[in-house]
PDB file of C-alpha atoms in Angstrom:
ATOM      1  CA  PHE A1442     -49.455 -44.277  14.683  1.00 44.00           C
ATOM      2  CA  LEU A1443     -48.632 -44.512  10.960  1.00 46.00           C
ATOM      3  CA  GLY A1444     -51.705 -42.494  10.109  1.00 47.00           C
ATOM      4  CA  ALA A1445     -54.104 -45.194  11.196  1.00 52.00           C
ATOM      5  CA  LYS A1446     -57.549 -43.821  12.005  1.00 58.00           C
ATOM      6  CA  ALA A1447     -58.957 -46.604  14.128  1.00 62.00           C
ATOM      7  CA  PRO A1448     -56.735 -49.620  14.936  1.00 75.00           C
ATOM      8  CA  ASP A1449     -58.450 -52.960  15.516  1.00 85.00           C
ATOM      9  CA  SER A1450     -57.918 -54.250  19.022  1.00 91.00           C
ATOM     10  CA  GLY A1451     -58.926 -56.995  21.477  1.00 94.00           C
ATOM     11  CA  GLN A1452     -57.999 -58.972  24.553  1.00 95.00           C
ATOM     12  CA  VAL A1453     -56.557 -62.430  25.088  1.00 95.00           C
ATOM     13  CA  SER A1454     -55.671 -64.584  28.070  1.00 94.00           C
ATOM     14  CA  PRO A1455     -53.645 -67.751  28.800  1.00 93.00           C
ATOM     15  CA  ASP A1456     -56.924 -69.750  28.485  1.00 93.00           C
ATOM     16  CA  SER A1457     -57.833 -68.077  25.167  1.00 93.00           C
ATOM     17  CA  PRO A1458     -54.598 -67.116  23.433  1.00 94.00           C
ATOM     18  CA  SER A1459     -55.959 -66.799  19.850  1.00 95.00           C
ATOM     19  CA  ILE A1460     -56.358 -63.611  17.844  1.00 96.00           C
ATOM     20  CA  ALA A1461     -58.545 -63.048  14.741  1.00 96.00           C
ATOM     21  CA  ALA A1462     -58.187 -59.710  12.986  1.00 95.00           C
ATOM     22  CA  GLU A1463     -59.400 -58.259   9.684  1.00 92.00           C
ATOM     23  CA  VAL A1464     -56.790 -56.898   7.339  1.00 92.00           C
ATOM     24  CA  ALA A1465     -58.231 -54.385   4.871  1.00 87.00           C
ATOM     25  CA  PRO A1466     -57.424 -54.138   1.105  1.00 87.00           C
ATOM     26  CA  PHE A1467     -54.418 -52.106  -0.089  1.00 88.00           C
ATOM     27  CA  VAL A1468     -52.424 -52.351   3.120  1.00 90.00           C
ATOM     28  CA  ASP A1469     -48.657 -51.756   2.702  1.00 91.00           C
ATOM     29  CA  GLU A1470     -47.633 -52.805   6.218  1.00 93.00           C
ATOM     30  CA  ALA A1471     -49.522 -54.113   9.255  1.00 94.00           C
ATOM     31  CA  PHE A1472     -48.226 -54.451  12.780  1.00 95.00           C
ATOM     32  CA  LEU A1473     -49.720 -56.750  15.386  1.00 96.00           C
ATOM     33  CA  LEU A1474     -48.724 -55.511  18.826  1.00 95.00           C
ATOM     34  CA  VAL A1475     -49.326 -57.691  21.913  1.00 96.00           C
ATOM     35  CA  ALA A1476     -48.675 -56.323  25.367  1.00 94.00           C
ATOM     36  CA  ALA A1477     -49.233 -58.510  28.443  1.00 94.00           C
ATOM     37  CA  GLU A1478     -49.293 -58.547  32.232  1.00 92.00           C
ATOM     38  CA  GLY A1479     -46.387 -60.945  32.146  1.00 91.00           C
ATOM     39  CA  PRO A1480     -44.133 -62.312  29.394  1.00 90.00           C
ATOM     40  CA  VAL A1481     -45.160 -62.739  25.714  1.00 92.00           C
ATOM     41  CA  GLY A1482     -43.588 -65.866  24.193  1.00 90.00           C
ATOM     42  CA  THR A1483     -44.166 -66.036  20.443  1.00 93.00           C
ATOM     43  CA  ILE A1484     -46.795 -64.914  17.929  1.00 95.00           C
ATOM     44  CA  VAL A1485     -47.509 -67.718  15.458  1.00 95.00           C
ATOM     45  CA  PRO A1486     -49.546 -67.056  12.282  1.00 95.00           C
ATOM     46  CA  GLY A1487     -52.427 -69.486  11.993  1.00 93.00           C
ATOM     47  CA  ALA A1488     -52.854 -71.980   9.138  1.00 92.00           C
ATOM     48  CA  GLY A1489     -54.966 -70.815   6.203  1.00 94.00           C
ATOM     49  CA  ASN A1490     -54.163 -67.133   6.501  1.00 97.00           C
ATOM     50  CA  PRO A1491     -54.105 -65.017   3.384  1.00 97.00           C
ATOM     51  CA  ALA A1492     -50.701 -64.492   1.691  1.00 96.00           C
ATOM     52  CA  ALA A1493     -48.180 -61.712   2.446  1.00 96.00           C
ATOM     53  CA  GLU A1494     -44.954 -60.617   0.850  1.00 95.00           C
ATOM     54  CA  ALA A1495     -43.185 -61.152   4.171  1.00 97.00           C
ATOM     55  CA  ILE A1496     -44.071 -62.059   7.824  1.00 97.00           C
ATOM     56  CA  GLU A1497     -41.690 -61.025  10.645  1.00 97.00           C
ATOM     57  CA  PRO A1498     -42.947 -62.627  13.875  1.00 94.00           C
ATOM     58  CA  ASP A1499     -40.222 -61.043  16.037  1.00 93.00           C
ATOM     59  CA  TYR A1500     -40.109 -57.553  14.513  1.00 96.00           C
ATOM     60  CA  ARG A1501     -39.842 -56.031  18.029  1.00 94.00           C
ATOM     61  CA  ALA A1502     -39.982 -57.496  21.558  1.00 94.00           C
ATOM     62  CA  GLY A1503     -39.106 -56.530  25.077  1.00 93.00           C
ATOM     63  CA  GLU A1504     -39.882 -56.768  28.810  1.00 91.00           C
ATOM     64  CA  THR A1505     -39.993 -54.423  31.737  1.00 89.00           C
ATOM     65  CA  ARG A1506     -40.066 -55.053  35.454  1.00 86.00           C
ATOM     66  CA  GLY A1507     -42.219 -52.604  37.461  1.00 81.00           C
ATOM     67  CA  LEU A1508     -41.983 -51.431  41.026  1.00 84.00           C
ATOM     68  CA  ASP A1509     -44.683 -54.025  41.801  1.00 83.00           C
ATOM     69  CA  THR A1510     -42.084 -56.661  40.783  1.00 81.00           C
ATOM     70  CA  LEU A1511     -44.368 -57.773  37.905  1.00 84.00           C
ATOM     71  CA  THR A1512     -42.704 -58.462  34.557  1.00 84.00           C
ATOM     72  CA  ARG A1513     -44.622 -57.015  31.602  1.00 91.00           C
ATOM     73  CA  GLY A1514     -43.753 -57.930  28.031  1.00 94.00           C
ATOM     74  CA  TYR A1515     -44.612 -56.928  24.483  1.00 95.00           C
ATOM     75  CA  ARG A1516     -44.034 -58.368  21.030  1.00 96.00           C
ATOM     76  CA  ILE A1517     -44.723 -56.935  17.570  1.00 96.00           C
ATOM     77  CA  LEU A1518     -45.341 -59.024  14.454  1.00 97.00           C
ATOM     78  CA  ARG A1519     -44.920 -57.280  11.098  1.00 97.00           C
ATOM     79  CA  LEU A1520     -46.775 -58.077   7.856  1.00 97.00           C
ATOM     80  CA  ARG A1521     -45.460 -56.649   4.633  1.00 96.00           C
ATOM     81  CA  ARG A1522     -48.058 -56.169   1.901  1.00 94.00           C
ATOM     82  CA  PRO A1523     -50.546 -58.652   3.263  1.00 96.00           C
ATOM     83  CA  GLU A1524     -53.629 -59.668   1.316  1.00 94.00           C
ATOM     84  CA  ALA A1525     -57.001 -58.643   2.655  1.00 91.00           C
ATOM     85  CA  GLY A1526     -59.005 -61.000   4.790  1.00 93.00           C
ATOM     86  CA  THR A1527     -59.213 -62.604   8.220  1.00 95.00           C
ATOM     87  CA  TRP A1528     -55.803 -63.262   9.762  1.00 97.00           C
ATOM     88  CA  ARG A1529     -55.437 -65.574  12.780  1.00 97.00           C
ATOM     89  CA  PHE A1530     -52.575 -65.765  15.242  1.00 97.00           C
ATOM     90  CA  ASN A1531     -51.744 -67.892  18.304  1.00 95.00           C
ATOM     91  CA  LEU A1532     -49.810 -66.690  21.324  1.00 94.00           C
ATOM     92  CA  SER A1533     -47.500 -68.796  23.485  1.00 92.00           C
ATOM     93  CA  GLY A1534     -45.988 -68.157  26.885  1.00 90.00           C
ATOM     94  CA  LEU A1535     -48.757 -65.947  28.323  1.00 91.00           C
ATOM     95  CA  THR A1536     -49.133 -66.059  32.117  1.00 91.00           C
ATOM     96  CA  GLY A1537     -51.561 -63.137  32.431  1.00 91.00           C
ATOM     97  CA  PRO A1538     -54.084 -61.093  30.463  1.00 93.00           C
ATOM     98  CA  ALA A1539     -52.891 -59.296  27.343  1.00 95.00           C
ATOM     99  CA  GLY A1540     -54.220 -56.762  24.841  1.00 95.00           C
ATOM    100  CA  TRP A1541     -53.521 -56.503  21.146  1.00 96.00           C
ATOM    101  CA  TYR A1542     -53.667 -53.860  18.395  1.00 93.00           C
ATOM    102  CA  LEU A1543     -53.588 -54.389  14.664  1.00 94.00           C
ATOM    103  CA  ILE A1544     -52.263 -51.204  13.084  1.00 90.00           C
ATOM    104  CA  GLN A1545     -52.449 -50.896   9.295  1.00 89.00           C
ATOM    105  CA  ASP A1546     -50.498 -48.543   7.082  1.00 86.00           C
ATOM    106  CA  PHE A1547     -52.149 -48.163   3.667  1.00 86.00           C
ATOM    107  CA  SER A1548     -50.569 -47.812   0.261  1.00 87.00           C
ATOM    108  CA  VAL A1549     -53.360 -45.487  -0.885  1.00 88.00           C
ATOM    109  CA  SER A1550     -53.112 -41.811  -1.856  1.00 89.00           C
ATOM    110  CA  LEU A1551     -55.716 -39.373  -3.091  1.00 92.00           C
ATOM    111  CA  ARG A1552     -55.380 -37.495  -6.378  1.00 94.00           C
ATOM    112  CA  VAL A1553     -57.747 -34.646  -7.296  1.00 95.00           C
ATOM    113  CA  ASP A1554     -58.196 -32.782 -10.585  1.00 95.00           C
ATOM    114  CA  ALA A1555     -60.215 -29.536 -10.941  1.00 93.00           C
ATOM    115  CA  PRO A1556     -60.401 -26.912 -13.734  1.00 93.00           C
ATOM    116  CA  PRO A1557     -58.279 -23.786 -13.065  1.00 93.00           C
ATOM    117  CA  THR A1558     -61.243 -21.420 -13.676  1.00 89.00           C
ATOM    118  CA  ALA A1559     -65.024 -21.503 -13.402  1.00 86.00           C
ATOM    119  CA  ALA A1560     -67.928 -19.094 -13.925  1.00 82.00           C
ATOM    120  CA  GLN A1561     -69.811 -17.757 -10.926  1.00 82.00           C
ATOM    121  CA  GLY A1562     -72.693 -20.099 -10.174  1.00 79.00           C
ATOM    122  CA  GLU A1563     -71.570 -22.651 -12.790  1.00 78.00           C
ATOM    123  CA  SER A1564     -71.469 -26.346 -11.904  1.00 83.00           C
ATOM    124  CA  VAL A1565     -67.886 -27.547 -12.512  1.00 88.00           C
ATOM    125  CA  THR A1566     -66.712 -31.145 -12.636  1.00 92.00           C
ATOM    126  CA  VAL A1567     -64.078 -32.127 -10.054  1.00 95.00           C
ATOM    127  CA  THR A1568     -62.622 -35.640 -10.310  1.00 95.00           C
ATOM    128  CA  ALA A1569     -60.901 -37.734  -7.654  1.00 95.00           C
ATOM    129  CA  GLU A1570     -59.108 -41.051  -7.852  1.00 94.00           C
ATOM    130  CA  LEU A1571     -57.358 -43.285  -5.415  1.00 93.00           C
ATOM    131  CA  ILE A1572     -53.845 -44.419  -6.324  1.00 92.00           C
ATOM    132  CA  ASN A1573     -52.218 -47.664  -5.298  1.00 90.00           C
ATOM    133  CA  ASP A1574     -48.794 -46.471  -4.215  1.00 87.00           C
ATOM    134  CA  ARG A1575     -47.294 -49.907  -4.850  1.00 84.00           C
ATOM    135  CA  THR A1576     -48.111 -49.759  -8.545  1.00 87.00           C
ATOM    136  CA  GLY A1577     -48.775 -46.053  -9.200  1.00 89.00           C
ATOM    137  CA  LEU A1578     -52.048 -47.078 -10.857  1.00 91.00           C
ATOM    138  CA  ARG A1579     -55.612 -46.053 -10.157  1.00 92.00           C
ATOM    139  CA  ILE A1580     -57.665 -48.299  -7.893  1.00 90.00           C
ATOM    140  CA  ASP A1581     -60.475 -49.379 -10.205  1.00 87.00           C
ATOM    141  CA  ARG A1582     -62.893 -50.317  -7.432  1.00 84.00           C
ATOM    142  CA  PRO A1583     -62.361 -47.976  -4.460  1.00 84.00           C
ATOM    143  CA  GLY A1584     -65.563 -49.385  -2.927  1.00 77.00           C
ATOM    144  CA  GLN A1585     -63.411 -52.289  -1.725  1.00 77.00           C
ATOM    145  CA  ILE A1586     -62.082 -49.965   0.948  1.00 81.00           C
ATOM    146  CA  PRO A1587     -64.341 -50.350   4.047  1.00 78.00           C
ATOM    147  CA  GLY A1588     -66.515 -47.340   4.758  1.00 83.00           C
ATOM    148  CA  LEU A1589     -65.067 -45.132   1.980  1.00 87.00           C
ATOM    149  CA  THR A1590     -66.501 -41.628   1.407  1.00 90.00           C
ATOM    150  CA  VAL A1591     -65.002 -38.815  -0.671  1.00 93.00           C
ATOM    151  CA  GLN A1592     -66.528 -35.312  -0.618  1.00 94.00           C
ATOM    152  CA  ALA A1593     -65.666 -31.744  -1.504  1.00 94.00           C
ATOM    153  CA  LEU A1594     -66.237 -29.226   1.305  1.00 93.00           C
ATOM    154  CA  VAL A1595     -67.206 -25.854  -0.211  1.00 91.00           C
ATOM    155  CA  ASP A1596     -68.537 -22.819   1.728  1.00 85.00           C
ATOM    156  CA  GLY A1597     -69.978 -24.966   4.446  1.00 85.00           C
ATOM    157  CA  GLY A1598     -71.606 -27.402   2.058  1.00 88.00           C
ATOM    158  CA  ALA A1599     -70.562 -30.902   1.018  1.00 92.00           C
ATOM    159  CA  PHE A1600     -70.545 -32.297  -2.515  1.00 93.00           C
ATOM    160  CA  GLY A1601     -70.191 -36.060  -2.696  1.00 93.00           C
ATOM    161  CA  PHE A1602     -68.116 -37.908  -5.265  1.00 94.00           C
ATOM    162  CA  ARG A1603     -69.728 -40.784  -7.181  1.00 92.00           C
ATOM    163  CA  ASP A1604     -68.638 -43.527  -9.550  1.00 91.00           C
ATOM    164  CA  ASP A1605     -71.973 -44.762 -10.906  1.00 89.00           C
ATOM    165  CA  GLY A1606     -72.181 -43.081 -14.308  1.00 89.00           C
ATOM    166  CA  GLN A1607     -74.750 -40.509 -13.193  1.00 88.00           C
ATOM    167  CA  ASP A1608     -74.864 -36.771 -12.535  1.00 85.00           C
ATOM    168  CA  GLY A1609     -71.769 -35.957 -14.611  1.00 83.00           C
ATOM    169  CA  ASP A1610     -69.805 -39.137 -13.914  1.00 89.00           C
ATOM    170  CA  ARG A1611     -68.851 -40.541 -17.307  1.00 88.00           C
ATOM    171  CA  HIS A1612     -68.372 -44.232 -16.625  1.00 89.00           C
ATOM    172  CA  ALA A1613     -69.618 -46.379 -13.710  1.00 88.00           C
ATOM    173  CA  ASP A1614     -67.112 -48.390 -11.672  1.00 87.00           C
ATOM    174  CA  ASP A1615     -63.966 -47.113 -13.474  1.00 90.00           C
ATOM    175  CA  GLY A1616     -62.403 -45.704 -10.284  1.00 91.00           C
ATOM    176  CA  LEU A1617     -62.637 -42.074 -11.510  1.00 93.00           C
ATOM    177  CA  MET A1618     -64.984 -40.470  -8.994  1.00 94.00           C
ATOM    178  CA  THR A1619     -66.848 -37.283  -9.975  1.00 95.00           C
ATOM    179  CA  ALA A1620     -68.510 -34.437  -8.065  1.00 94.00           C
ATOM    180  CA  GLN A1621     -70.410 -31.429  -9.462  1.00 92.00           C
ATOM    181  CA  VAL A1622     -69.236 -28.407  -7.452  1.00 91.00           C
ATOM    182  CA  ARG A1623     -70.958 -24.982  -7.599  1.00 86.00           C
ATOM    183  CA  LEU A1624     -68.933 -21.893  -6.629  1.00 86.00           C
ATOM    184  CA  MET A1625     -70.928 -18.750  -5.904  1.00 84.00           C
ATOM    185  CA  ARG A1626     -68.261 -16.217  -4.845  1.00 85.00           C
ATOM    186  CA  PRO A1627     -66.077 -14.461  -7.392  1.00 86.00           C
ATOM    187  CA  GLY A1628     -62.295 -14.652  -6.883  1.00 90.00           C
ATOM    188  CA  PRO A1629     -59.988 -17.490  -5.817  1.00 94.00           C
ATOM    189  CA  ALA A1630     -62.152 -20.239  -4.250  1.00 92.00           C
ATOM    190  CA  ALA A1631     -60.258 -22.651  -1.969  1.00 93.00           C
ATOM    191  CA  PHE A1632     -61.909 -25.814  -0.920  1.00 94.00           C
ATOM    192  CA  ARG A1633     -61.025 -29.215   0.513  1.00 94.00           C
ATOM    193  CA  VAL A1634     -61.494 -32.696  -0.840  1.00 95.00           C
ATOM    194  CA  GLN A1635     -61.721 -35.173   1.962  1.00 92.00           C
ATOM    195  CA  LEU A1636     -61.326 -38.966   1.965  1.00 90.00           C
ATOM    196  CA  ALA A1637     -62.469 -40.949   4.934  1.00 87.00           C
ATOM    197  CA  SER A1638     -62.847 -44.686   5.528  1.00 83.00           C
ATOM    198  CA  ARG A1639     -62.946 -47.106   8.436  1.00 78.00           C
ATOM    199  CA  HIS A1640     -59.157 -47.114   8.772  1.00 75.00           C
ATOM    200  CA  LEU A1641     -57.675 -43.979   7.111  1.00 75.00           C
ATOM    201  CA  GLN A1642     -58.333 -40.427   6.087  1.00 80.00           C
ATOM    202  CA  ALA A1643     -56.722 -37.970   3.631  1.00 85.00           C
ATOM    203  CA  GLU A1644     -57.297 -34.477   2.443  1.00 90.00           C
ATOM    204  CA  ARG A1645     -56.303 -32.327  -0.549  1.00 93.00           C
ATOM    205  CA  GLN A1646     -56.634 -28.576  -0.924  1.00 94.00           C
ATOM    206  CA  GLN A1647     -57.891 -27.228  -4.300  1.00 94.00           C
ATOM    207  CA  THR A1648     -58.256 -23.661  -5.633  1.00 94.00           C
ATOM    208  CA  ILE A1649     -60.395 -22.506  -8.593  1.00 94.00           C
ATOM    209  CA  GLU A1650     -60.499 -18.958  -9.872  1.00 92.00           C
ATOM    210  CA  VAL A1651     -64.183 -17.973 -10.071  1.00 90.00           C
ATOM    211  CA  ARG A1652     -65.054 -15.315 -12.633  1.00 84.00           C
ATOM    212  CA  SER A1653     -68.020 -13.041 -12.001  1.00 81.00           C
ATOM    213  CA  ALA A1654     -70.799 -13.151 -14.530  1.00 73.00           C
ATOM    214  CA  THR A1655     -73.603 -10.784 -15.575  1.00 78.00           C
ATOM    215  CA  TRP A1656     -76.116 -10.540 -18.378  1.00 82.00           C
ATOM    216  CA  VAL A1657     -75.425  -8.792 -21.648  1.00 85.00           C
ATOM    217  CA  LEU A1658     -78.369  -7.495 -23.716  1.00 89.00           C
ATOM    218  CA  THR A1659     -78.082  -7.716 -27.470  1.00 90.00           C
ATOM    219  CA  VAL A1660     -80.821  -5.762 -29.319  1.00 91.00           C
ATOM    220  CA  GLN A1661     -82.636  -7.802 -31.949  1.00 88.00           C
ATOM    221  CA  THR A1662     -85.031  -5.081 -33.159  1.00 89.00           C
ATOM    222  CA  PRO A1663     -84.654  -4.372 -36.955  1.00 89.00           C
ATOM    223  CA  PRO A1664     -82.843  -1.065 -37.705  1.00 89.00           C
ATOM    224  CA  THR A1665     -85.499   0.129 -40.162  1.00 92.00           C
ATOM    225  CA  SER A1666     -89.260  -0.200 -40.672  1.00 91.00           C
ATOM    226  CA  LEU A1667     -92.066   1.174 -42.790  1.00 93.00           C
ATOM    227  CA  VAL A1668     -94.356   3.796 -41.321  1.00 92.00           C
ATOM    228  CA  GLY A1669     -97.372   2.223 -39.657  1.00 91.00           C
ATOM    229  CA  GLU A1670     -95.916  -1.326 -39.725  1.00 91.00           C
ATOM    230  CA  PRO A1671     -95.673  -3.204 -36.382  1.00 88.00           C
ATOM    231  CA  VAL A1672     -92.115  -3.544 -35.129  1.00 87.00           C
ATOM    232  CA  GLN A1673     -90.936  -6.320 -32.886  1.00 86.00           C
ATOM    233  CA  VAL A1674     -88.901  -4.888 -30.007  1.00 89.00           C
ATOM    234  CA  ALA A1675     -86.636  -7.729 -28.782  1.00 90.00           C
ATOM    235  CA  VAL A1676     -83.371  -8.363 -26.951  1.00 92.00           C
ATOM    236  CA  GLN A1677     -81.263 -11.486 -26.533  1.00 89.00           C
ATOM    237  CA  LEU A1678     -79.736 -12.220 -23.132  1.00 86.00           C
ATOM    238  CA  LYS A1679     -76.354 -13.891 -22.856  1.00 83.00           C
ATOM    239  CA  PRO A1680     -74.050 -14.260 -19.832  1.00 79.00           C
ATOM    240  CA  THR A1681     -70.664 -12.554 -19.914  1.00 76.00           C
ATOM    241  CA  VAL A1682     -69.071 -15.846 -18.865  1.00 69.00           C
ATOM    242  CA  PRO A1683     -70.123 -18.894 -20.974  1.00 67.00           C
ATOM    243  CA  GLY A1684     -71.717 -21.579 -18.826  1.00 61.00           C
ATOM    244  CA  ALA A1685     -72.555 -19.292 -15.964  1.00 63.00           C
ATOM    245  CA  ALA A1686     -75.648 -20.390 -14.069  1.00 62.00           C
ATOM    246  CA  LEU A1687     -77.333 -17.001 -13.754  1.00 68.00           C
ATOM    247  CA  GLN A1688     -80.957 -16.647 -12.766  1.00 72.00           C
ATOM    248  CA  PRO A1689     -82.750 -15.056 -15.783  1.00 78.00           C
ATOM    249  CA  PRO A1690     -84.904 -12.005 -15.207  1.00 79.00           C
ATOM    250  CA  THR A1691     -88.662 -12.359 -15.317  1.00 74.00           C
ATOM    251  CA  GLN A1692     -89.007  -9.326 -17.617  1.00 77.00           C
ATOM    252  CA  VAL A1693     -87.013  -6.687 -19.438  1.00 88.00           C
ATOM    253  CA  ILE A1694     -88.139  -3.044 -19.757  1.00 90.00           C
ATOM    254  CA  ALA A1695     -87.649  -1.083 -22.990  1.00 90.00           C
ATOM    255  CA  ARG A1696     -88.038   2.706 -22.803  1.00 90.00           C
ATOM    256  CA  LEU A1697     -88.837   4.581 -26.038  1.00 87.00           C
ATOM    257  CA  SER A1698     -87.713   8.132 -26.899  1.00 88.00           C
ATOM    258  CA  ASN A1699     -91.234   9.488 -26.292  1.00 90.00           C
ATOM    259  CA  GLY A1700     -91.094   8.212 -22.698  1.00 89.00           C
ATOM    260  CA  GLU A1701     -93.332   5.170 -23.364  1.00 90.00           C
ATOM    261  CA  THR A1702     -92.174   1.882 -21.732  1.00 91.00           C
ATOM    262  CA  LEU A1703     -92.659  -1.648 -23.030  1.00 89.00           C
ATOM    263  CA  VAL A1704     -92.430  -4.824 -20.956  1.00 89.00           C
ATOM    264  CA  LEU A1705     -90.557  -7.506 -22.826  1.00 90.00           C
ATOM    265  CA  ARG A1706     -91.436 -11.092 -21.865  1.00 87.00           C
ATOM    266  CA  GLU A1707     -90.081 -14.568 -22.459  1.00 87.00           C
ATOM    267  CA  ASP A1708     -93.046 -16.716 -21.561  1.00 86.00           C
ATOM    268  CA  GLY A1709     -94.684 -17.060 -25.006  1.00 86.00           C
ATOM    269  CA  ARG A1710     -97.421 -14.504 -24.148  1.00 84.00           C
ATOM    270  CA  ASP A1711     -98.292 -10.929 -25.100  1.00 80.00           C
ATOM    271  CA  GLY A1712     -96.233 -10.841 -28.268  1.00 79.00           C
ATOM    272  CA  ASP A1713     -93.408 -13.182 -27.224  1.00 84.00           C
ATOM    273  CA  ARG A1714     -93.201 -15.830 -29.897  1.00 84.00           C
ATOM    274  CA  THR A1715     -91.507 -18.702 -28.108  1.00 87.00           C
ATOM    275  CA  ALA A1716     -91.163 -19.295 -24.361  1.00 87.00           C
ATOM    276  CA  ALA A1717     -87.773 -19.938 -22.732  1.00 82.00           C
ATOM    277  CA  ASP A1718     -85.689 -19.242 -25.900  1.00 83.00           C
ATOM    278  CA  GLY A1719     -83.651 -16.409 -24.340  1.00 81.00           C
ATOM    279  CA  LEU A1720     -85.314 -13.808 -26.636  1.00 88.00           C
ATOM    280  CA  TYR A1721     -87.430 -11.226 -24.772  1.00 90.00           C
TER     281      TYR A1721
END
């Protein structure tokens, strides 16, 4: 009902006709439904409740008479844009046990931004933000939403979004959540960004074009040399796609015209000048 994930609920009786329910932040509308084994008189908001734009105690009401001759009634109270907090209500006219549901419809939507292309194996930054539909503005502190988690689901793995200024997130607590997503298969990569909380859930589909990447060898050996002088045989490795996270080879083999082979290294040993500089 109205996209609610898990409505709050409870029971009341003529001897205990009071209701206490928690309204979450960023609720657009909330409906308190009371259904009873017997009539339901009125629903009266308690003193000291948080504020709301409007309260409609008699939004809907009705009664039915069953084959067992028992009259059963229901009544719905509507809250428009209520503030978060504990809301209390009192029931009148109960003659039998009753149950209640508080159903909350949130003014929250999920917005996701991802680059159109990425290199194979590259970590790309995907951002997500929650928008308050009332204002159209970003919710600066999404942690106020109970039980909130946002994650990208890619190839069976989950990448969590964070807003703590670490691991690629630029600023802590600014409402712009960040995830570092790695895509390993070339071609169009479709993945889901999922929002879940105690009361609601949402999902957005994203697609990034992943470009395949390989190594390109650039020869660094000088074109000429004097007879008898040592010559440094060297190559520079660069990925075909900038930023690609390719695993570098442990060695490169050079084959001379006389059939001799040389093993080129990048570990600072056996002729390699500097380790881990990309020059073999």
